[in-house]
mmCIF file of C-alpha atoms in Angstrom:
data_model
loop_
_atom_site.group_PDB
_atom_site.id
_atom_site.type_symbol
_atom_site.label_atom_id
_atom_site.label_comp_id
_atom_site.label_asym_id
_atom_site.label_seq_id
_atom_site.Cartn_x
_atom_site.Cartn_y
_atom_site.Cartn_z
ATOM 1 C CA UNK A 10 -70.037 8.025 4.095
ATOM 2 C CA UNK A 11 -69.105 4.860 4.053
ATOM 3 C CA UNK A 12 -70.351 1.876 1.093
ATOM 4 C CA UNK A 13 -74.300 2.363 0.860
ATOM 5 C CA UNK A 14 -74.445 -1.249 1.069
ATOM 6 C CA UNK A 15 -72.886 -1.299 4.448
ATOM 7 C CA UNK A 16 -70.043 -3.154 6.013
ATOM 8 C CA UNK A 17 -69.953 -6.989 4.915
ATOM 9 C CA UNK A 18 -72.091 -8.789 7.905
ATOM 10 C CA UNK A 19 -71.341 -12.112 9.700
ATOM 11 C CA UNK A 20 -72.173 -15.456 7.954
ATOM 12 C CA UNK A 21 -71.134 -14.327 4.707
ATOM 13 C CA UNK A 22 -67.803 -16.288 3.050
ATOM 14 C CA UNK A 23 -64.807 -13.444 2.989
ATOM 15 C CA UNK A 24 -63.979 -12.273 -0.596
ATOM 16 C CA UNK A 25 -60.588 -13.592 -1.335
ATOM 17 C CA UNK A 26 -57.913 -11.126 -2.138
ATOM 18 C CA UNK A 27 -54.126 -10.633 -1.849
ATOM 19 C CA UNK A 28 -52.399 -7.514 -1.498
ATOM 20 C CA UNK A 29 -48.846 -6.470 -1.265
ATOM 21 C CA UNK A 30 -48.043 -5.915 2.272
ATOM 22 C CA UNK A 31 -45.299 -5.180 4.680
ATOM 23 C CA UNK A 32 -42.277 -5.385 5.284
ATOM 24 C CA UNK A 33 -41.430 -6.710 1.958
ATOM 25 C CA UNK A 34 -43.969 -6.174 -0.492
ATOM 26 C CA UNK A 35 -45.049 -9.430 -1.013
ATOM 27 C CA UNK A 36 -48.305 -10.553 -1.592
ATOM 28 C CA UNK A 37 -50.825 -11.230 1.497
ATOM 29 C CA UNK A 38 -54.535 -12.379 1.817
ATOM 30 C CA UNK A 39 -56.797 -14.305 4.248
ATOM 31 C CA UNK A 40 -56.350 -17.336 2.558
ATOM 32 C CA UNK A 41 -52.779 -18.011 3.370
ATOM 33 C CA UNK A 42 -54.180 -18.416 6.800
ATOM 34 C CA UNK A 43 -57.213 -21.181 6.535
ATOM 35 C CA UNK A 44 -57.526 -22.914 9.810
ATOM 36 C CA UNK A 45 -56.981 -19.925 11.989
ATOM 37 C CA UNK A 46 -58.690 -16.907 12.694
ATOM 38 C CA UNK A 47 -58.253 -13.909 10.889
ATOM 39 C CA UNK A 48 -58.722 -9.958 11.804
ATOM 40 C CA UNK A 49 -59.154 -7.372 8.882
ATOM 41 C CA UNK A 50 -58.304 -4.216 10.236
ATOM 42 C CA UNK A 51 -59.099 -1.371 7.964
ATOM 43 C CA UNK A 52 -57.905 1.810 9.003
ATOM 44 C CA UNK A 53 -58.168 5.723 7.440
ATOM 45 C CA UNK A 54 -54.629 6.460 7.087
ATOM 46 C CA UNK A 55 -51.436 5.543 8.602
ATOM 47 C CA UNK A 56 -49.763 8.123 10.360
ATOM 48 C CA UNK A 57 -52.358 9.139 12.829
ATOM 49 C CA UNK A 58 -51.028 12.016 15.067
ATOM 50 C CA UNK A 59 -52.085 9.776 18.584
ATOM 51 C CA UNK A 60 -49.916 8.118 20.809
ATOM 52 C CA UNK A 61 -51.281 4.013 20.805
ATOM 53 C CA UNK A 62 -52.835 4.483 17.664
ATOM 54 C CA UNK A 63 -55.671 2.208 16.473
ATOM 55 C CA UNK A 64 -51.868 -0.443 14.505
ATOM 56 C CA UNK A 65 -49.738 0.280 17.504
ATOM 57 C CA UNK A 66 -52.129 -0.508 20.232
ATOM 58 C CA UNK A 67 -52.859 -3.606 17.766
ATOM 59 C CA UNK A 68 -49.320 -4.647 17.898
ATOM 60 C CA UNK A 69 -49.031 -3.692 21.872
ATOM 61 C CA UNK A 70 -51.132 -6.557 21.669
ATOM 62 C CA UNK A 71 -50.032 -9.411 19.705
ATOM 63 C CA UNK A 72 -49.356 -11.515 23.153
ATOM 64 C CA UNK A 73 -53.084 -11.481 22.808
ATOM 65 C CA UNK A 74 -53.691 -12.590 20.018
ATOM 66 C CA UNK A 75 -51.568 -15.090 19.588
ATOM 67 C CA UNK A 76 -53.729 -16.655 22.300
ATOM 68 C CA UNK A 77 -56.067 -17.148 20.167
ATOM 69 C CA UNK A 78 -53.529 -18.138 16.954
ATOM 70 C CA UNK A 79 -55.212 -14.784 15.119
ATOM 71 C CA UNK A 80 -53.780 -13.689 12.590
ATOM 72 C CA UNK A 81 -54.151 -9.554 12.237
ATOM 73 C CA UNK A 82 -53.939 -7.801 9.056
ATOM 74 C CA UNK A 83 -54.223 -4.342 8.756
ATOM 75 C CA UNK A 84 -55.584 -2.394 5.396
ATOM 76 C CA UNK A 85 -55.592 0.878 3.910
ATOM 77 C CA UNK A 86 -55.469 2.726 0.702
ATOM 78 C CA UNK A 87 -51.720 3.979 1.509
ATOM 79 C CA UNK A 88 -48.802 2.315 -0.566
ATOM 80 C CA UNK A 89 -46.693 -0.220 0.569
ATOM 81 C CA UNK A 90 -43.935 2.697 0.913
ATOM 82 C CA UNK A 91 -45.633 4.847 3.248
ATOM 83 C CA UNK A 92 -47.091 1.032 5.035
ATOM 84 C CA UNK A 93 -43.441 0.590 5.416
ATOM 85 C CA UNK A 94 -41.998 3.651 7.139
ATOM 86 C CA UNK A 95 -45.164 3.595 9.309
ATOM 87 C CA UNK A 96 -44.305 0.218 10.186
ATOM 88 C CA UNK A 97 -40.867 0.966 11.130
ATOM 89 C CA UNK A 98 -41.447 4.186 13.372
ATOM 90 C CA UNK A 99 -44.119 2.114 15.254
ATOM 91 C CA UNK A 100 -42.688 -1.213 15.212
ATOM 92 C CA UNK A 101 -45.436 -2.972 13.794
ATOM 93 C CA UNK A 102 -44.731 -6.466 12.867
ATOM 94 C CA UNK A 103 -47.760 -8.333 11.579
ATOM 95 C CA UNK A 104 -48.539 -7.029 8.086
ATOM 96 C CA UNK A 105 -49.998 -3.884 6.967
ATOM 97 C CA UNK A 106 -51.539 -4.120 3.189
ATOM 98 C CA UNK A 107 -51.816 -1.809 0.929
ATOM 99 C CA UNK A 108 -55.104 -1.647 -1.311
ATOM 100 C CA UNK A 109 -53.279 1.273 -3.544
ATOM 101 C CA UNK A 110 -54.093 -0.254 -6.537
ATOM 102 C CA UNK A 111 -56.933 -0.367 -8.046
ATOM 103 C CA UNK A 112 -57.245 2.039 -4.988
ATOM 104 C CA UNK A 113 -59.659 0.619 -2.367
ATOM 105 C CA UNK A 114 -60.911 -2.298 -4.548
ATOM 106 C CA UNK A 115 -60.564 -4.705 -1.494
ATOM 107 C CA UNK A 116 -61.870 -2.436 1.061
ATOM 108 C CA UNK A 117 -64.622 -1.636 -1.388
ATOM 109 C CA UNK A 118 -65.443 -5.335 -1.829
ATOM 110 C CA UNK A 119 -65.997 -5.640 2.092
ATOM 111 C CA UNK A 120 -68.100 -2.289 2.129
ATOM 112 C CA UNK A 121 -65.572 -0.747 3.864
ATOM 113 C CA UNK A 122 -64.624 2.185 1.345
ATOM 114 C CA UNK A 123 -65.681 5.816 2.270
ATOM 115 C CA UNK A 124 -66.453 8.749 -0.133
ATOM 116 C CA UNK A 125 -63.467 10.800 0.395
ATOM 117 C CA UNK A 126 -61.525 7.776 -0.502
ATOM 118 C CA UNK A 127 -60.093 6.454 2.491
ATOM 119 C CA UNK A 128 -60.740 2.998 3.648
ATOM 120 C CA UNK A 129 -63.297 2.889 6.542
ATOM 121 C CA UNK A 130 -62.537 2.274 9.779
ATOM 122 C CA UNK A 131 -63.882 -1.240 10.483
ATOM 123 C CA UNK A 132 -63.187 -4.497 12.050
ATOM 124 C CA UNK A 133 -63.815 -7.957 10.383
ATOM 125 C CA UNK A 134 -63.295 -11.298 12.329
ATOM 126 C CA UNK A 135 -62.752 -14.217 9.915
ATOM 127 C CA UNK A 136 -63.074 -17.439 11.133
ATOM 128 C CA UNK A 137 -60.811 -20.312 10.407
ATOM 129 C CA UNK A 138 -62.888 -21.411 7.587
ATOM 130 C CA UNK A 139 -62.984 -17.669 6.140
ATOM 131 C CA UNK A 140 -66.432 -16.808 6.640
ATOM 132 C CA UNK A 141 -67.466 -13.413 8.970
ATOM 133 C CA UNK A 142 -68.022 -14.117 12.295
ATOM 134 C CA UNK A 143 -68.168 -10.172 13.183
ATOM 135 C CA UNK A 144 -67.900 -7.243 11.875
ATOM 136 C CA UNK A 145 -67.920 -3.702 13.552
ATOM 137 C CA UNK A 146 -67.840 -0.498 11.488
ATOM 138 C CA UNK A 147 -66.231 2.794 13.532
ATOM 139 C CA UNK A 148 -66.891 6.189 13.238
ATOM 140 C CA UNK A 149 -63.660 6.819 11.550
ATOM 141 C CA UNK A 150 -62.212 9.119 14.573
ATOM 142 C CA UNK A 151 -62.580 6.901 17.130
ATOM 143 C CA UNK A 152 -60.663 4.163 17.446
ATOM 144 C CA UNK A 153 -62.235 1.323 18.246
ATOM 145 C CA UNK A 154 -59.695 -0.904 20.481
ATOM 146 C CA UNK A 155 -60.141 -4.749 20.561
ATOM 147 C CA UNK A 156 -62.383 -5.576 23.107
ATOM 148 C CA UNK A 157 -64.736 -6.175 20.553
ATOM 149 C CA UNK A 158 -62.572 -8.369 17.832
ATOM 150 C CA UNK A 159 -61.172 -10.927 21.375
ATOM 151 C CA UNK A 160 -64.980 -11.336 22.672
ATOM 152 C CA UNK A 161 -65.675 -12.215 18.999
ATOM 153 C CA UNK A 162 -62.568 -14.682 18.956
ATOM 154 C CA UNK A 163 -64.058 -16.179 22.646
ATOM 155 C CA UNK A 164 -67.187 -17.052 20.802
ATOM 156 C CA UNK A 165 -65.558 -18.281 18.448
ATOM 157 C CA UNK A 166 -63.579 -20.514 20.891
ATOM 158 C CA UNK A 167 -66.747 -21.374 22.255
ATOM 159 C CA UNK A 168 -68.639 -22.363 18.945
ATOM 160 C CA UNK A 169 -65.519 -24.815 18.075
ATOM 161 C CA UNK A 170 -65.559 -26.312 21.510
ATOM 162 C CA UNK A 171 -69.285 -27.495 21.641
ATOM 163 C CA UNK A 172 -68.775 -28.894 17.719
ATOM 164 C CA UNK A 173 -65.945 -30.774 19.033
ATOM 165 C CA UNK A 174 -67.894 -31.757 22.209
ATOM 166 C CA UNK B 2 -73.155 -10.483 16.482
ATOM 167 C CA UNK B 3 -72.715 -7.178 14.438
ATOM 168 C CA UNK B 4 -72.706 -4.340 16.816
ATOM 169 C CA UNK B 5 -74.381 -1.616 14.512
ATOM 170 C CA UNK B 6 -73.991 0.685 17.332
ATOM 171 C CA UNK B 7 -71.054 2.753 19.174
ATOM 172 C CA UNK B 8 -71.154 0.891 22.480
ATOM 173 C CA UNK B 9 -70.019 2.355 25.600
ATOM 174 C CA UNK B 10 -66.526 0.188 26.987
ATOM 175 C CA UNK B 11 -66.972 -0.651 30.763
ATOM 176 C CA UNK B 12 -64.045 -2.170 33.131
ATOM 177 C CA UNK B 13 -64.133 -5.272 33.390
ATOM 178 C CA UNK B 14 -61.359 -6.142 35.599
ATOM 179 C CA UNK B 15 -62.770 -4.821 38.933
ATOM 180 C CA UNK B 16 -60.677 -2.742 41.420
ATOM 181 C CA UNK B 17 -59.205 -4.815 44.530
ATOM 182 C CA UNK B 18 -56.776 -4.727 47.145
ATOM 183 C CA UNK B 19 -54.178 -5.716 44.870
ATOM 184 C CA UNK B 20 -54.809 -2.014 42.651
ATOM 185 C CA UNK B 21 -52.448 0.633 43.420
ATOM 186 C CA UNK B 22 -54.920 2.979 44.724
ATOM 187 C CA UNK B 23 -54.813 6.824 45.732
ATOM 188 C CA UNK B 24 -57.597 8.842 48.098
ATOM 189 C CA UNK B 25 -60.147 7.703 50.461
ATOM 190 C CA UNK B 26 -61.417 3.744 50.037
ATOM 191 C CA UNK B 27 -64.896 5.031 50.985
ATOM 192 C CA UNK B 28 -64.678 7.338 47.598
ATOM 193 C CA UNK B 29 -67.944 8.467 45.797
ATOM 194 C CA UNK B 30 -65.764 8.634 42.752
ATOM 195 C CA UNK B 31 -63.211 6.036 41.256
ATOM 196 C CA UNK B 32 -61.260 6.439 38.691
ATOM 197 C CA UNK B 33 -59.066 4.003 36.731
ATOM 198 C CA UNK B 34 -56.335 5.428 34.847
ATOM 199 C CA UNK B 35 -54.607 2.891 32.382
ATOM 200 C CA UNK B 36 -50.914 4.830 31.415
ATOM 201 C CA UNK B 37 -48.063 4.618 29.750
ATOM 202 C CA UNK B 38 -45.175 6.188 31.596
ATOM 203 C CA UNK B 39 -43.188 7.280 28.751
ATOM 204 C CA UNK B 40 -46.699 8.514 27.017
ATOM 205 C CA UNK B 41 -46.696 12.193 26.544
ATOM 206 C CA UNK B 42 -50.554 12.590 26.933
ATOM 207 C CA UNK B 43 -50.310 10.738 30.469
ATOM 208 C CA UNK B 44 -47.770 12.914 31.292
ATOM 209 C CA UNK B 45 -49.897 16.052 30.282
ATOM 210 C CA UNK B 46 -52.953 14.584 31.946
ATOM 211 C CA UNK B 47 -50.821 13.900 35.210
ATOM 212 C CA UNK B 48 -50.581 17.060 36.831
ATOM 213 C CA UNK B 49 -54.564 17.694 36.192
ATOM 214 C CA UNK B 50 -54.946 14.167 37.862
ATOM 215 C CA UNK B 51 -53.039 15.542 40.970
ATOM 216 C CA UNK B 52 -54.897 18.511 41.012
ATOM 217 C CA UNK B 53 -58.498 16.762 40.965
ATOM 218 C CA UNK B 54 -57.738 14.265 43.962
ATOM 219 C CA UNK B 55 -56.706 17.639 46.000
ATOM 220 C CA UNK B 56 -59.894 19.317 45.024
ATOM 221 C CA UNK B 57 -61.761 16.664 45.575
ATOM 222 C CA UNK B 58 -59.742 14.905 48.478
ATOM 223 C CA UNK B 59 -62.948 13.229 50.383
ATOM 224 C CA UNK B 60 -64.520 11.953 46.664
ATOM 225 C CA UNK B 61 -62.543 10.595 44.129
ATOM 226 C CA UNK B 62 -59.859 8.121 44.463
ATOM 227 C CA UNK B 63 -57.265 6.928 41.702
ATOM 228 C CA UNK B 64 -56.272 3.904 40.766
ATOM 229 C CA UNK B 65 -53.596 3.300 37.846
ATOM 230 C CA UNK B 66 -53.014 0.369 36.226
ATOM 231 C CA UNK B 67 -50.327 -0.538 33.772
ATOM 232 C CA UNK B 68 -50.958 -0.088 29.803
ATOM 233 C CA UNK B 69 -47.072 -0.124 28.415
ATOM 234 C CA UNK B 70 -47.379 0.591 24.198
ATOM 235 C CA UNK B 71 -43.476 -1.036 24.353
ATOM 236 C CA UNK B 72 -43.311 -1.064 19.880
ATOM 237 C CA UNK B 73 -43.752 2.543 20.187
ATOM 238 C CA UNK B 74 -42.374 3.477 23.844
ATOM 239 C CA UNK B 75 -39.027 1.452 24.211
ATOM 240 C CA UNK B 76 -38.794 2.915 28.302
ATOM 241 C CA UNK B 77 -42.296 1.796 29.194
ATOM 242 C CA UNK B 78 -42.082 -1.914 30.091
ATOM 243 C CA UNK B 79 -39.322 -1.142 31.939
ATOM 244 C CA UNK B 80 -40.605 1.691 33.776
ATOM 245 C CA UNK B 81 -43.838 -0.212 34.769
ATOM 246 C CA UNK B 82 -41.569 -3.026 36.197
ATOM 247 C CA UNK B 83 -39.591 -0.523 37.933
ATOM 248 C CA UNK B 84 -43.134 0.871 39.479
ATOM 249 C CA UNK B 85 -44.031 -2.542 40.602
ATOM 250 C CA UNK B 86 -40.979 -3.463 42.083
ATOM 251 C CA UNK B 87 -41.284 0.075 44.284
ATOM 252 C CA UNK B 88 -44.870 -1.297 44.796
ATOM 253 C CA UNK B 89 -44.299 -4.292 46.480
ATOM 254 C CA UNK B 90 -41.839 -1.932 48.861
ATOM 255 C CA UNK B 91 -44.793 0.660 49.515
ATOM 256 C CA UNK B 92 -43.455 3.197 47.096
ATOM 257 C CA UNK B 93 -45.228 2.997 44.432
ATOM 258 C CA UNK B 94 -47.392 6.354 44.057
ATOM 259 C CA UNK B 95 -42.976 8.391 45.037
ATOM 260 C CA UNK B 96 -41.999 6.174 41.683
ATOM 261 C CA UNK B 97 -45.128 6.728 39.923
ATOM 262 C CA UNK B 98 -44.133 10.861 40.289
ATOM 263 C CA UNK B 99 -40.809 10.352 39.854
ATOM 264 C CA UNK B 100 -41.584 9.008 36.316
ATOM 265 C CA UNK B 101 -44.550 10.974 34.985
ATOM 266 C CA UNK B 102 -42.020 14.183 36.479
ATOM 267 C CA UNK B 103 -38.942 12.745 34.810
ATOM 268 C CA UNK B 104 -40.351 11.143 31.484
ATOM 269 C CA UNK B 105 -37.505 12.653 29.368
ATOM 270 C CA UNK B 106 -35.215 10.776 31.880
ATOM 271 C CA UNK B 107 -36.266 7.229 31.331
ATOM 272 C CA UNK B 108 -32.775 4.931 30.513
ATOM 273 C CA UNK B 109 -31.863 2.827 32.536
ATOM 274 C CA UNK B 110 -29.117 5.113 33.878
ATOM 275 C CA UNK B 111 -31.345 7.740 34.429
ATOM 276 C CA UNK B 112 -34.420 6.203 36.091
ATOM 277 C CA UNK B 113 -31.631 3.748 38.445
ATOM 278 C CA UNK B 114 -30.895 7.606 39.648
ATOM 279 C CA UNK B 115 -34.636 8.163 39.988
ATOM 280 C CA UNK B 116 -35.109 4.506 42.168
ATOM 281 C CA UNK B 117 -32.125 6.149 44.573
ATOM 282 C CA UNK B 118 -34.039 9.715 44.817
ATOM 283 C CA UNK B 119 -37.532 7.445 45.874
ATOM 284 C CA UNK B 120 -35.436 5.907 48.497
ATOM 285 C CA UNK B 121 -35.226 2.799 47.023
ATOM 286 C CA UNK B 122 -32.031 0.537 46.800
ATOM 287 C CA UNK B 123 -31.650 0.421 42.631
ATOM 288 C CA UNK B 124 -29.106 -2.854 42.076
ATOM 289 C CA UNK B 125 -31.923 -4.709 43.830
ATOM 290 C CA UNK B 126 -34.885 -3.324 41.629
ATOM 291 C CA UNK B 127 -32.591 -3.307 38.422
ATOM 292 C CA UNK B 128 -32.199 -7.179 39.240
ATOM 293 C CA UNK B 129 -35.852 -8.025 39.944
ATOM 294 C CA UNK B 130 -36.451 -5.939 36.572
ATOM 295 C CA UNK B 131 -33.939 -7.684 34.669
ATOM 296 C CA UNK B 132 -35.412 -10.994 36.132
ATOM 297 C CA UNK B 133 -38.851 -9.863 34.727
ATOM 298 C CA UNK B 134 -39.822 -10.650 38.021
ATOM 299 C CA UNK B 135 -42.673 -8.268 37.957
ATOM 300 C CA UNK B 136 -43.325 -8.517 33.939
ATOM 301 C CA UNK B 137 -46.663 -10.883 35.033
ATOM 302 C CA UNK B 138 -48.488 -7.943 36.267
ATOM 303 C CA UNK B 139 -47.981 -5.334 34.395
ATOM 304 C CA UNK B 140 -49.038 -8.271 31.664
ATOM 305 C CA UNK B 141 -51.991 -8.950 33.485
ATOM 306 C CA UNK B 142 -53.058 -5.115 33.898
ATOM 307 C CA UNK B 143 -52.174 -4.637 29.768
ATOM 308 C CA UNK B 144 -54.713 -7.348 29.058
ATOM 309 C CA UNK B 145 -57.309 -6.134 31.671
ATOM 310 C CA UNK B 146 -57.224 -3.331 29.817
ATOM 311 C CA UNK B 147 -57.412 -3.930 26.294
ATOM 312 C CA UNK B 148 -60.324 -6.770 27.481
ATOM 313 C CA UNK B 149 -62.240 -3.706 28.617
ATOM 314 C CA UNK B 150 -61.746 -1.099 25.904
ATOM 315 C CA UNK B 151 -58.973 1.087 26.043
ATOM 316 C CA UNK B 152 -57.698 2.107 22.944
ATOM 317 C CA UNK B 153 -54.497 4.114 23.606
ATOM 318 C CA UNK B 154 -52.906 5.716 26.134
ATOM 319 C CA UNK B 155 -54.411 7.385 29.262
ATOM 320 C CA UNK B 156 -57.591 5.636 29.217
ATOM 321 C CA UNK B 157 -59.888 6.653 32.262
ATOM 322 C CA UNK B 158 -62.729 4.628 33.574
ATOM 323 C CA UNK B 159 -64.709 6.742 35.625
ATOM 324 C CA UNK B 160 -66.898 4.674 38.015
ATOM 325 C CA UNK B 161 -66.590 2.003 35.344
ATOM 326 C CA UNK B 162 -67.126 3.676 32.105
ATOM 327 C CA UNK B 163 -64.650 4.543 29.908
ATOM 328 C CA UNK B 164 -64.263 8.559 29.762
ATOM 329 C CA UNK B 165 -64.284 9.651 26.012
ATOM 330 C CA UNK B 166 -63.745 13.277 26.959
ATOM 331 C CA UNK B 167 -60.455 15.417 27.337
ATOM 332 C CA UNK B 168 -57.776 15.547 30.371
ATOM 333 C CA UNK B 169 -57.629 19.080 31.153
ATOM 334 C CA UNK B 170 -58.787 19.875 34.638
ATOM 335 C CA UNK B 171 -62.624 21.337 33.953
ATOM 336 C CA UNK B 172 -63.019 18.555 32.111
ATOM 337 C CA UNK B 173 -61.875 16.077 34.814
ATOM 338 C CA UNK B 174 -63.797 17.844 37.035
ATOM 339 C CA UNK B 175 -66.770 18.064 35.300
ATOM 340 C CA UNK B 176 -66.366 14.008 34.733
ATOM 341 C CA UNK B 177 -65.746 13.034 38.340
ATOM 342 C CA UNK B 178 -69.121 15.605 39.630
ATOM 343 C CA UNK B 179 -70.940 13.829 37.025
ATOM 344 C CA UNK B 180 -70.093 10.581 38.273
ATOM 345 C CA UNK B 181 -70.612 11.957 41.851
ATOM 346 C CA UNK B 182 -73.488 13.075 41.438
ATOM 347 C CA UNK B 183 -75.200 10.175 39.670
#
């Protein structure tokens, strides 16, 4: 079960955090990136025994996103070791934090924490002011691709263009 | 804009002319296959693929579009290019065996050998691969497909929906009836 308040919804401001993350331990939260779009990608558990896993597929990716200037983050409850050699065998490049300790606190904070203490599997779209545009909670076996997270980053395209305009 | 629900992905990037296409254009049944050529699980699901467009000959046609994971596959880009390039000669279902039948045999030494066996000349593909003279497509297939939902490698749309089930033959059969049938 995931956080019986449910997955943080759109139009509320991002809790700030930092976390140590990949692939040198130092310390990374949304913040750093104001003025460009952000993806939290919590995830179970690294290691996943598929081929394009939910990080690598992310990473297959990053031509995509860097359309869009988003910045991708991914988080789960393993340490910054085990974040490391994951990183490595899949060659994932943008950074993979690690909410080890206190375990889950960040996931927990986005109600994104399940019961048998893994992070959930969910998807939360910042936007460039740090507030939730979109948010998308998986059942934790199925992974959920990105369609959803670059339709959310068109609208948010969209939104910016018509202020502007 | 919270999606609360598991929603069903759906191609988005329609099939034309331009799709590498196997089986009858009148077909019932299409199904899109985005693959990795160095993926194991396409390569599993490949044979069972082959076996459904002979049972089914006057149904279900194939397409397959390109879906290279290169962080985790270092082969696949390449391979893909090396597809395309046979494509634009009229070879591209020969290369598209000779890889899923040869995926421990990817290098470049190897799969040059593989281009020859196809009939193909292989300093003239090697150069239009080393030009990245065919990178734009299998690009533009990779982002079709992520646009529309697939989440790892194969990924089969069947008549437009994404298949969630397994790649064994009943199952692909059962799939592609469905579909027929609906």
């Amino acid at each position: 079960m995931s956080d019986p308040n449910g997955l943080i919804q759109p139009g509320r401001t991002a809790p700030g955090f930092t976390l140590p993350a990949t692939p040198d331990g130092a310390l990374v939260g949304p913040e750093q990136f104001r003025g460009r779009p952000v993806v939290l990608a919590f995830y179970p558990a690294d290691w996943s025994p598929v081929c394009g896993d939910q990080m690598s597929l992310y990473q297959s990716a990053a031509p995509v996103f860097a359309q869009y200037q988003a910045v991708v983050l991914g988080v789960s409850v393993d340490s910054i070791w085990s974040h490391r050699a994951f990183a490595e065998s899949r060659g994932i490049e943008f950074p993979l934090l690690a909410d080890f300790e206190p375990k889950g606190e960040v996931a927990r904070s986005y109600g994104a924490y399940m019961a048998n203490g893994e992070a959930a599997r969910a998807l939360v779209v910042l936007d460039p002011a740090g507030k939730v545009t979109w948010s998308y909670l998986s059942p934790p076996d199925v992974n959920p691709g990105a369609d959803g997270i670059f339709d959310a980053l068109d609208q948010l395209a969209a939104d910016r263009k018509v202020m502007a305009g | 804009m919270s999606t609360p629900l598991q929603v069903t992905a759906r191609l988005r990037d329609p099939v034309t002319t331009d799709d590498h296409i196997r089986g009858p254009a009148d077909a019932a049944v299409t199904i899109v296959e985005y693959g990795d050529f160095q993926c194991q699980f396409c390569g599993a699901a490949y044979p069972n693929l082959h076996e459904l467009l002979r049972q089914r000959a006057d149904t279900v046609r194939l397409v397959y579009r390109y879906f290279p994971i290169a962080n985790v596959h270092p082969y696949a880009e390449r391979a893909a290019e090396t597809a395309e390039a046979a494509g634009v000669r009229g070879r591209f279902w020969e290369m598209h065996d000779w890889l899923y039948e040869h995926q421990d045999q990817l290098d470049p030494v190897h799969l040059s050998l593989g281009v020859e066996q196809v009939g193909l000349p292989p300093d003239e593909l090697n150069a239009e691969v080393e030009n990245r003279a065919h990178a734009d497509r299998v690009r533009r297939d990779f982002v079709g497909g992520i646009r529309s939902g697939v989440n790892g490698t194969p990924t089969l749309f069947v008549n437009g929906i994404r298949h969630d089930g397994g790649y064994d033959l009943p199952d692909l059969l059962t799939a592609a009836d469905a579909a027929a049938n609906a």
